[in-house]
Tab-separated table of C-alpha atoms in Angstrom:
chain	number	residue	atom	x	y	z
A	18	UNK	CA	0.000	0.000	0.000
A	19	UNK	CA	1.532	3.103	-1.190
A	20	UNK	CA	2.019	6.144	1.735
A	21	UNK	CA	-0.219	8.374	-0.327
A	22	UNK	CA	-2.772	7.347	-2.512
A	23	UNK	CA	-5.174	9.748	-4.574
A	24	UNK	CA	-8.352	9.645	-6.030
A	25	UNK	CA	-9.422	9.064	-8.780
A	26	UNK	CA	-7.016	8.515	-10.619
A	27	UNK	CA	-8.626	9.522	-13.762
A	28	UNK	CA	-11.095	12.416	-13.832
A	29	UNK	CA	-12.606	13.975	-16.969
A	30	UNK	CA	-15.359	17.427	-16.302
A	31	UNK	CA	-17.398	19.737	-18.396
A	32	UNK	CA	-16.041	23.159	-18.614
A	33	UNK	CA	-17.466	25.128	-15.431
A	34	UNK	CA	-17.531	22.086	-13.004
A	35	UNK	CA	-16.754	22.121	-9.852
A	36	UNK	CA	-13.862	19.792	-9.309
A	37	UNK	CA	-12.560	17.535	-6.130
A	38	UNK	CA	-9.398	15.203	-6.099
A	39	UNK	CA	-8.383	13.093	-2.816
A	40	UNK	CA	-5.484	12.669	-1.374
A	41	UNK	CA	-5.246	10.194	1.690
A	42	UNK	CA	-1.824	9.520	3.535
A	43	UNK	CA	-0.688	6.987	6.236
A	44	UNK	CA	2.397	8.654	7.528
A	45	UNK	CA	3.194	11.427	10.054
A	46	UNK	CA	3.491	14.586	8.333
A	47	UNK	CA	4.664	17.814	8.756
A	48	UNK	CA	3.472	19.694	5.627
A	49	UNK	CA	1.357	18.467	2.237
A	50	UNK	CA	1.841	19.771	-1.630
A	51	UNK	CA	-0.603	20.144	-4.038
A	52	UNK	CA	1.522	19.942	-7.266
A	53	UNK	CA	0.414	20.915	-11.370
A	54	UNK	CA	1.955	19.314	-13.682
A	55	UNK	CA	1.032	20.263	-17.665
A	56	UNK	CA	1.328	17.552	-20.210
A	57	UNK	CA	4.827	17.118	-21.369
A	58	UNK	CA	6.062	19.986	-18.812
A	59	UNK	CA	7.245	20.525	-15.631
A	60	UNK	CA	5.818	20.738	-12.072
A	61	UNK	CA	4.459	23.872	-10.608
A	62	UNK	CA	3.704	24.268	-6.563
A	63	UNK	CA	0.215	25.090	-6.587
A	64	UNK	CA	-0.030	24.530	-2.376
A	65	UNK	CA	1.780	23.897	0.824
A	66	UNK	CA	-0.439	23.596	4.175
A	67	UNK	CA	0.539	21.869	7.259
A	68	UNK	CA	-3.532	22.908	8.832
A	69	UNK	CA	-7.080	23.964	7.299
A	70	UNK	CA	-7.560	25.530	4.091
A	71	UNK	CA	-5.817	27.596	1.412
A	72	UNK	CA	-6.995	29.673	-1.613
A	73	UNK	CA	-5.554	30.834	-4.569
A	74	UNK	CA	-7.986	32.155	-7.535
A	75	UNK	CA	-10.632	29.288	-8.330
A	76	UNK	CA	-8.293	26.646	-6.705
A	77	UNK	CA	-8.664	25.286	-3.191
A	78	UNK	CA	-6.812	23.137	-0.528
A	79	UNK	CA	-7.910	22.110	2.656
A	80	UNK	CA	-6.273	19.490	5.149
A	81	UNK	CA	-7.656	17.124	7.943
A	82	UNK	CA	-4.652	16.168	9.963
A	83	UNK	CA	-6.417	14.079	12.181
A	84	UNK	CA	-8.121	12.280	9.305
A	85	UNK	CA	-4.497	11.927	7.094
A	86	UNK	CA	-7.259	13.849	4.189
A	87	UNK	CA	-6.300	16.575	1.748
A	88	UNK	CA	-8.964	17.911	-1.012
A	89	UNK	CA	-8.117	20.531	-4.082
A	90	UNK	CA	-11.289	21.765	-5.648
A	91	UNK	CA	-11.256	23.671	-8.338
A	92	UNK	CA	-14.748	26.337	-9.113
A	93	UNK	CA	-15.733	26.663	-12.505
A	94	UNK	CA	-13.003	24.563	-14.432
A	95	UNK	CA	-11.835	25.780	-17.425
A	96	UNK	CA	-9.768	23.774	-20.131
A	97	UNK	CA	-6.687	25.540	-19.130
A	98	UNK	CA	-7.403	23.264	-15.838
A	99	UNK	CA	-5.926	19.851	-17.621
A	100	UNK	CA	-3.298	18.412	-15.932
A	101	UNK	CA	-2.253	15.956	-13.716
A	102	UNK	CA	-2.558	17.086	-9.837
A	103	UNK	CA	-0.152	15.343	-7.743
A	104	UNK	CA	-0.322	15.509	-4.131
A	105	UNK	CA	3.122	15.307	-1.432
A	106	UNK	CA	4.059	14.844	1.826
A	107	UNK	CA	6.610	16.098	3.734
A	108	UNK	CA	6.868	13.032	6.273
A	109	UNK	CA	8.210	14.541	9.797
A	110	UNK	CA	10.211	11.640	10.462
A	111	UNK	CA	12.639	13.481	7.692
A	112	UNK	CA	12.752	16.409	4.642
A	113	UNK	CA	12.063	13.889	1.790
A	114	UNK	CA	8.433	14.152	-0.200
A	115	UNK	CA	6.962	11.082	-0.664
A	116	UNK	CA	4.001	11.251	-3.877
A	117	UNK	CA	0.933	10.384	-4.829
A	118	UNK	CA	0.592	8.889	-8.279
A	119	UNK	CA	-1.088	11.388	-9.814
A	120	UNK	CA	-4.564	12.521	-11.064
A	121	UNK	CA	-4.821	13.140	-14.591
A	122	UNK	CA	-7.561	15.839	-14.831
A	123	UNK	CA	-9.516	16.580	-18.310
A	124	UNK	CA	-11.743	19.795	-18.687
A	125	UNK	CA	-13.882	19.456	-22.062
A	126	UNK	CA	-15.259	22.555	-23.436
B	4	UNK	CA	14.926	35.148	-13.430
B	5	UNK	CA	14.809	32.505	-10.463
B	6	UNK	CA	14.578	29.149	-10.284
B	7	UNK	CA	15.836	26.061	-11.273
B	8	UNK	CA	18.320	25.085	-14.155
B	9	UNK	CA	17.943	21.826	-15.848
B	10	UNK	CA	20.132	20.295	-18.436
B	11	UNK	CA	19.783	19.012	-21.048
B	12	UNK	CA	15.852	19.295	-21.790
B	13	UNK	CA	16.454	15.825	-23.708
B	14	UNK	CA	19.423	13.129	-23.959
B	15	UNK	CA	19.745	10.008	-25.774
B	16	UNK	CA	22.071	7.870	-24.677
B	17	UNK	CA	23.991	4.599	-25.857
B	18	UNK	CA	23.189	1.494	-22.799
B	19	UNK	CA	26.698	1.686	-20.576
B	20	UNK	CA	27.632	5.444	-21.627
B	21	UNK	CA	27.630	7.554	-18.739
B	22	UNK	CA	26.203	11.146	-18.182
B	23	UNK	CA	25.647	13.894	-15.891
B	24	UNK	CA	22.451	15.599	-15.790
B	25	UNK	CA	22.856	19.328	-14.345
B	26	UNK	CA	20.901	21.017	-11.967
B	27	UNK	CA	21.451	24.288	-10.466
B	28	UNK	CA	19.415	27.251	-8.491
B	29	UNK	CA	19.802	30.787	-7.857
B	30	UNK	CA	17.673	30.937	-4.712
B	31	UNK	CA	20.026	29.885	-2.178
B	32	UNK	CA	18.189	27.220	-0.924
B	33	UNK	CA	19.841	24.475	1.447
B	34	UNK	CA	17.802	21.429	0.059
B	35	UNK	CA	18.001	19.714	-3.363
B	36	UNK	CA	16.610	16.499	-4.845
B	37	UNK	CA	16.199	14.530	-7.306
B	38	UNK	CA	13.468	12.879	-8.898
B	39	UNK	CA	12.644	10.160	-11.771
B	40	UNK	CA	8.977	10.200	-12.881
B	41	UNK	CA	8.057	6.736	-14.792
B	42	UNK	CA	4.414	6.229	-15.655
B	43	UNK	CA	1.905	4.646	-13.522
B	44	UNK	CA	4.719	5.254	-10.507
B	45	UNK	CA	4.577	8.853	-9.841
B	46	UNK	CA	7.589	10.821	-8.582
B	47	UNK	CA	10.167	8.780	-6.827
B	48	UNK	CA	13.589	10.025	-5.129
B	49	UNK	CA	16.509	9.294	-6.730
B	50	UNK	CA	19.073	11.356	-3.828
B	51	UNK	CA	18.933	14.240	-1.794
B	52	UNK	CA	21.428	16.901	0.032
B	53	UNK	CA	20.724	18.864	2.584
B	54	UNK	CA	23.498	21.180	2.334
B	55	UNK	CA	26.955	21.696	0.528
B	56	UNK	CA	29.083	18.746	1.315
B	57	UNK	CA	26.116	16.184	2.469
B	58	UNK	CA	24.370	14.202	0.343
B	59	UNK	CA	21.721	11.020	1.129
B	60	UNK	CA	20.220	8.138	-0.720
B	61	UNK	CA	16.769	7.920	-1.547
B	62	UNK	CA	14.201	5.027	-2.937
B	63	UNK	CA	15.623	4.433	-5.875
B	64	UNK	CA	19.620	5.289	-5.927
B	65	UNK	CA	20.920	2.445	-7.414
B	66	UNK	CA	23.205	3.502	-10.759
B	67	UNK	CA	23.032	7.309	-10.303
B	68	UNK	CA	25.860	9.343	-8.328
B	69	UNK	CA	25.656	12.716	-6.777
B	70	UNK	CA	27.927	15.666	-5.358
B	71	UNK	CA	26.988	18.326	-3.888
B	72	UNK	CA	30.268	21.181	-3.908
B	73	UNK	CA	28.553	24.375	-3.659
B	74	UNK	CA	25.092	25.760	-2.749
B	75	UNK	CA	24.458	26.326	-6.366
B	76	UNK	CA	24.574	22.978	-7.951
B	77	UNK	CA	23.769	19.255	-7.582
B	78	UNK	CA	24.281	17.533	-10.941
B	79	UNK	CA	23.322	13.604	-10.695
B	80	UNK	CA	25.748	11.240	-12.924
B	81	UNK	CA	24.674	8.212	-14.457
B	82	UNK	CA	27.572	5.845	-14.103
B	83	UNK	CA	26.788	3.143	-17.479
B	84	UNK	CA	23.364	3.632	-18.882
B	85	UNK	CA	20.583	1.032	-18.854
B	86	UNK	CA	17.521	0.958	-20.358
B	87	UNK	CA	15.530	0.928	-17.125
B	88	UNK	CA	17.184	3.917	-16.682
B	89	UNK	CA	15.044	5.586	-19.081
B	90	UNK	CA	12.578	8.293	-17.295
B	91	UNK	CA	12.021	11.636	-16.917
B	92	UNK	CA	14.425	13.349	-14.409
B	93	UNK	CA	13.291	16.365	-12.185
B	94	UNK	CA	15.581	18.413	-10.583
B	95	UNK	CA	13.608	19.982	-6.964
B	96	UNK	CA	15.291	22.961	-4.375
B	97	UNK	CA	13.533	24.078	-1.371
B	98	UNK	CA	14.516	26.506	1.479
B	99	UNK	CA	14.325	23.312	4.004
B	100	UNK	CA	13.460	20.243	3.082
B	101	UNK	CA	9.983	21.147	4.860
B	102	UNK	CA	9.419	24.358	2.677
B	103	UNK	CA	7.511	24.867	-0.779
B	104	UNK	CA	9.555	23.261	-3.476
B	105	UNK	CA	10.297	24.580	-6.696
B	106	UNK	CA	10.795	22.542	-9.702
B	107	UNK	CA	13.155	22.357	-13.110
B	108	UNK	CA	11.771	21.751	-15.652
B	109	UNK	CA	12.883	18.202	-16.682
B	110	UNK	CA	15.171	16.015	-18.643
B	111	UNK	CA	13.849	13.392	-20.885
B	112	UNK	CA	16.044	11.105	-21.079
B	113	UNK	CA	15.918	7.705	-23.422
B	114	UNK	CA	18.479	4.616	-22.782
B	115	UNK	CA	19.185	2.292	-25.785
């Protein structure tokens, strides 16, 4: 069983959607990463949180430490929005990120 | 502007050459890592440093080196070349190792 595990793993929308991916972990942590990653480019930081809820634009993190539970929602998706989402953890027992697999996330027009 | 450095974008390489991909940031930050991405296995860690002069294994070191002489730069050589070597390599930095992380931008690299 992998230390973080997202859901779903696949995830197509309609454009204007509202969007949730899941990201459960089984380790001690002392921060979690929301990460973008474009098809065939890199990986972009979209969140860090070590407690509730972040906001940035139409994107949205929130954190249940004592459930091991992250969610990103995304209002009104737009095509722009297709990517994979990958969510990290930042286990306290040292400074190395341990991943998710990855949600590959499809906005139709 | 600042960031991270990757190089080369792509490589293709012979199985048993050897190669050093090169990674460097401007943001003097302490931590650096890298990464190979292969699909259906996410991200996994190749080796870390936590400073000049100190460098760590991660999941997956087997067949890569690493140095880590200044601040600036952690380059990660492959020592012979094998196909299961072939991946996508991402370079990472972060203030501490429990700060945001900033990302190159990858090396594609093919073994054949």
């Amino acid at each position: 069983k992998n230390e973080v595990e997202q859901s779903p793993q696949n995830l197509t929308a309609q454009e204007g959607e509202f969007i949730t991916i899941n990201c459960s972990y089984s380790v001690g942590i002392s921060a979690l990463h929301w990460l973008q990653q474009h098809p065939g480019g890199g990986i972009v930081s979209l969140f860090m949180l070590s407690s509730g809820k972040k906001k940035h634009g139409r994107l949205i993190a929130t954190i249940n430490i004592q459930e091991k539970h992250s969610s990103l929602h995304i209002t009104a998706s737009h095509p722009r929005d297709s990517a994979v989402y990958i969510c990290a953890v930042t286990e306290t027992s040292g400074s190395r990120l341990t991943f998710g697999e990855g949600t590959q996330l499809t906005v139709n027009p | 502007n600042a960031g991270v450095t990757q190089t080369p974008k792509f490589q293709v390489l012979k199985t048993g050459q050897s190669m050093t991909l090169q990674c460097a940031q401007d943001m003097n930050h302490e931590y650096m890592s890298w990464y190979r991405q292969d699909p259906g296995m996410g991200l996994r860690l190749i080796h870390y440093s936590v400073g000049a002069g100190i460098t760590d294994q991660g999941e997956v070191p087997n067949g890569y080196n690493v140095s880590r002489s200044t601040t600036e730069d952690f380059p990660l050589r492959l020592l012979s070349a094998a196909p299961s070597q072939t991946s996508v390599y991402f370079c990472a930095s972060s203030y501490s190792g429990w700060a945001g992380y900033t990302f190159g931008s990858g090396t594609r690299l093919t073994v054949v």
